C-alpha positions as a printed Julia matrix, in Angstrom:
240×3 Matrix{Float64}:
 -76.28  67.36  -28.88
 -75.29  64.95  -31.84
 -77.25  61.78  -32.26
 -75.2   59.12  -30.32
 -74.42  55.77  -32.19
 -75.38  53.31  -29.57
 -76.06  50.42  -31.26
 -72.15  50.9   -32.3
 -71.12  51.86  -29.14
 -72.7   48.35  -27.49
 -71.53  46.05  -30.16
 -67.6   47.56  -29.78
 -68.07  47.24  -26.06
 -69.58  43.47  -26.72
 -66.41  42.9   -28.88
 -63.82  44.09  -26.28
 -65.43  42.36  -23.21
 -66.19  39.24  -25.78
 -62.37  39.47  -26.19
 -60.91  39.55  -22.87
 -63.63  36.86  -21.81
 -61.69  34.41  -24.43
 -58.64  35.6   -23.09
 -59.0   34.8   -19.68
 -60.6   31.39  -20.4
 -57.74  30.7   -22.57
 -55.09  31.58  -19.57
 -56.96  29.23  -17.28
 -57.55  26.74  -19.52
 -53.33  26.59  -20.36
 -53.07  26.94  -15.92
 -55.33  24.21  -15.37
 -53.38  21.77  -18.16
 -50.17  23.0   -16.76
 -50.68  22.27  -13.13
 -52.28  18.79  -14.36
 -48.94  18.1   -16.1
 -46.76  18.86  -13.13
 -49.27  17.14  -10.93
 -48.89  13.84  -13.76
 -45.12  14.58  -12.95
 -44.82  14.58   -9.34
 -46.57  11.73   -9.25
 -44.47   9.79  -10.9
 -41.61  10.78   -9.45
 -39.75   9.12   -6.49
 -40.39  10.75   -2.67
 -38.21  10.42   -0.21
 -38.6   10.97    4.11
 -35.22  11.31    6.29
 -35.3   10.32    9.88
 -33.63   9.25   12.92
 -35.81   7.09   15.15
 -34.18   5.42   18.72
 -34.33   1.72   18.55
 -33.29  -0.22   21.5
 -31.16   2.51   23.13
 -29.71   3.07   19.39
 -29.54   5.75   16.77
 -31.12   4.74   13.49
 -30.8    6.54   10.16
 -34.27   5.39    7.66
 -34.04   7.5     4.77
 -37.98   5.81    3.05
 -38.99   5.96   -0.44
 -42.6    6.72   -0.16
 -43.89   6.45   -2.9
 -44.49   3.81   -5.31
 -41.69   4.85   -8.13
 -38.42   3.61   -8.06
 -35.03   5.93   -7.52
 -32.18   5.35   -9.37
 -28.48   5.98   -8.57
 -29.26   6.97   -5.03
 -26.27   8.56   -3.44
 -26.21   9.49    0.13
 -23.88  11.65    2.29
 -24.33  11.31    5.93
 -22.72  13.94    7.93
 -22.37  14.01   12.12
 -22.19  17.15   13.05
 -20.0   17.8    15.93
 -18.29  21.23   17.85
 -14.75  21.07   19.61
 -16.18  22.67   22.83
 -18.14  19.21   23.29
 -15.15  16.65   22.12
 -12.3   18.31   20.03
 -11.28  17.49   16.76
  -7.71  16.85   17.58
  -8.96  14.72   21.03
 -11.06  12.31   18.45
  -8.09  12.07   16.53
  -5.97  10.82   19.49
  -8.63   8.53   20.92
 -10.4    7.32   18.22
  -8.79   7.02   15.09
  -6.79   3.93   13.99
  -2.83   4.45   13.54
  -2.29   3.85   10.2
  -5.83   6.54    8.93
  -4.2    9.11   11.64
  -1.28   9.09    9.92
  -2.54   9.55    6.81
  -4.14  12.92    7.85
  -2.27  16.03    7.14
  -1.57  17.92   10.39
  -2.84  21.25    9.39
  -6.23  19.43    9.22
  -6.11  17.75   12.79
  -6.88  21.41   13.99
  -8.85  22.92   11.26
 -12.49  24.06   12.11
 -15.55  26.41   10.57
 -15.41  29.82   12.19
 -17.97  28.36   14.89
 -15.3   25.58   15.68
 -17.4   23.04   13.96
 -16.19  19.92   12.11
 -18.18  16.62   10.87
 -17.88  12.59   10.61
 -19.12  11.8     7.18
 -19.67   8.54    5.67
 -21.55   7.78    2.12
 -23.99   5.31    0.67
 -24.19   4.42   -2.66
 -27.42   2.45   -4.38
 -28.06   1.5    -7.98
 -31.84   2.01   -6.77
 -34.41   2.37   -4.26
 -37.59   0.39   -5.3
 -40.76   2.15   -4.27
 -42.27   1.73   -0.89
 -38.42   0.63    0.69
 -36.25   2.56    2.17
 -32.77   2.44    3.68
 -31.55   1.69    7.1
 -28.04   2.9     9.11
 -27.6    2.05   12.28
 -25.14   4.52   13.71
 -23.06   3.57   16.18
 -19.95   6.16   16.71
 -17.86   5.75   20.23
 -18.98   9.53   20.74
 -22.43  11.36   21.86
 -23.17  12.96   18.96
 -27.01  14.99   18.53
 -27.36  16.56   15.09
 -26.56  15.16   11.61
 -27.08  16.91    7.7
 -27.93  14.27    4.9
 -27.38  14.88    1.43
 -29.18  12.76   -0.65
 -29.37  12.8    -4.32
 -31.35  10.7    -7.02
 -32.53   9.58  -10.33
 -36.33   9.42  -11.61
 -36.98   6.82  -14.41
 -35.98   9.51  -17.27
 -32.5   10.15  -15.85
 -33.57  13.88  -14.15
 -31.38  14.31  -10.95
 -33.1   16.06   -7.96
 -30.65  16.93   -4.89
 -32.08  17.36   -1.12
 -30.26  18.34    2.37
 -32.17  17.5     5.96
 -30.96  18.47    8.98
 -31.8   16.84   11.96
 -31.41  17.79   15.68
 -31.85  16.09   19.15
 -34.39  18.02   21.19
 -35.63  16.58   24.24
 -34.67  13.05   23.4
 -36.33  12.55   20.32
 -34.7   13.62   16.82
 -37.06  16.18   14.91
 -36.25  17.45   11.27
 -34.92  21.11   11.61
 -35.82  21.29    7.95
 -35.53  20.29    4.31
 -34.08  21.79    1.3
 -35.64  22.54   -1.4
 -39.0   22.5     0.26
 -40.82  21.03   -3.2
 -39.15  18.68   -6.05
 -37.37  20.39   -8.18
 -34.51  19.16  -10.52
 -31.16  19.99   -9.73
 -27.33  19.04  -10.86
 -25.41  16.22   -9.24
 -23.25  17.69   -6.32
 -20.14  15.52   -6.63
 -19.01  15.88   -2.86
 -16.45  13.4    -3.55
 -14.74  16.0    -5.31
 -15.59  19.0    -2.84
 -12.0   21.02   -2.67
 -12.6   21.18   -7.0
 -16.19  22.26   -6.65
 -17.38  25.61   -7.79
 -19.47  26.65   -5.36
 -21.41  29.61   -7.36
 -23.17  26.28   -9.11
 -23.8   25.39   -5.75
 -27.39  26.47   -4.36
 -26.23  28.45   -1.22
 -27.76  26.23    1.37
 -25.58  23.48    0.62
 -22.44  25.97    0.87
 -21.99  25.27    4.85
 -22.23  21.56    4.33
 -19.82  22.2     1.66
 -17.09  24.01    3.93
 -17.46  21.07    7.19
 -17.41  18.32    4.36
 -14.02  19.92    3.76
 -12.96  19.65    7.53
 -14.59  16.63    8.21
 -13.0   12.78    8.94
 -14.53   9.93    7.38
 -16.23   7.8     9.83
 -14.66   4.15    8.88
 -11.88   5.53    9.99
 -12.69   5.64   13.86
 -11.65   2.16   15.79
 -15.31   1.27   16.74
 -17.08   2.03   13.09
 -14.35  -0.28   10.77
 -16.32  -1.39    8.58
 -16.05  -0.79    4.57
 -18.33  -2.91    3.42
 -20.94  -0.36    2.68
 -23.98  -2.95    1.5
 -23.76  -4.19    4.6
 -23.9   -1.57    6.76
 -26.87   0.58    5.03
 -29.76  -2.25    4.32
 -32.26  -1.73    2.13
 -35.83  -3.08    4.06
């Protein structure tokens, strides 16, 4: 049997575990700075809560900045969700709409649904920002029963990154519970310019948002209904 070089055989083994040693270190080292960045990130960034609390027999919207940034160019889009089994779309539009906004709606939209015969009020909000630790309050107060609602809301951090979010909310039992939140974590996202939904592309749409999307486009804006005439938007969504 030849002679076998350990002492060669130990120091190449040395080098190759020496090797991957430095490797891994290396890979957690980069982890451990890159999750320390994106935890310095997050935690400068602006985070929001959407709820619906009763408050003296009323419905209140409180969409809450929690945390100690400021948002910038807050945009919200509050959508009532509502099915013609329960109160028809053309029966709101008989009842509930003032003369002169009926008018002013073509007829093939007085009848036109989503496949499950939904259709939506929707009204927006609009704030140049959202200090930290505030948050914004709606008091909604529609002539009709009305038990689940999607919010869009959309923001600005302090560098000008946009992030995008949708909630739903249901009634179960009496009390409003979030059915869930979209995207889950923070991430950055492009405006959706819903005031421009029939021109909107919707493959640069994230595909949650695509069913909001189609009721936003058979929905009726909710100043329009006789009990909810007010335009003044400031005054209707206060900042506490």
């Amino acid at each position: 049997m030849e002679n076998v070089n350990w002492n060669l055989i130990t120091n190449i083994l040395l080098t190759v575990f020496t090797g991957v040693y430095v490797y891994l270190t290396f890979r957690l080292l980069k982890s451990t700075k890159d999750s320390s960045k994106n935890q310095e990130r997050i935690s400068a960034l602006p985070l929001f809560e959407c709820r619906i609390d009763l408050k003296k027999g009323k419905k209140v919207l409180k969409i809450s900045n929690i945390s100690s940034n400021p948002a910038f160019d807050v945009d919200i889009w509050f959508y009532t969700i509502l099915f013609d089994e329960s109160i028809s779309k053309r029966e709101l539009l008989n009842k509930y709409l003032f003369k002169d906004k009926k008018n002013k709606i073509k007829k093939t939209d007085k009848v036109k649904l989503l496949e499950d015969e939904q259709y939506c009020l929707f009204e927006r909000s609009l704030h140049a920002n959202l200090p930290g630790k505030r948050k914004i309050e709606y008091t909604i107060e529609y002539p009709i029963e009305c038990d689940q609602f999607e919010i869009i809301l959309q923001y600005r951090d302090h560098i000008g990154n946009n992030y995008t979010q949708l909630y739903w909310i249901f009634n179960e039992n009496g009390r409003f519970r979030l059915g869930f939140v979209y995207p889950k974590t923070i991430q950055k996202a492009e405006r959706i310019e819903m005031d421009d939904a029939e021109s909107l592309n919707v493959k640069n749409i994230p595909e949650r948002f695509h069913y909001t999307l189609k009721r936003h486009l058979f929905g009726i804006m909710a100043n329009h209904l006789l009990e909810n005439n007010d335009n003044s938007v400031e005054d209707r969504w206060e900042i506490k």
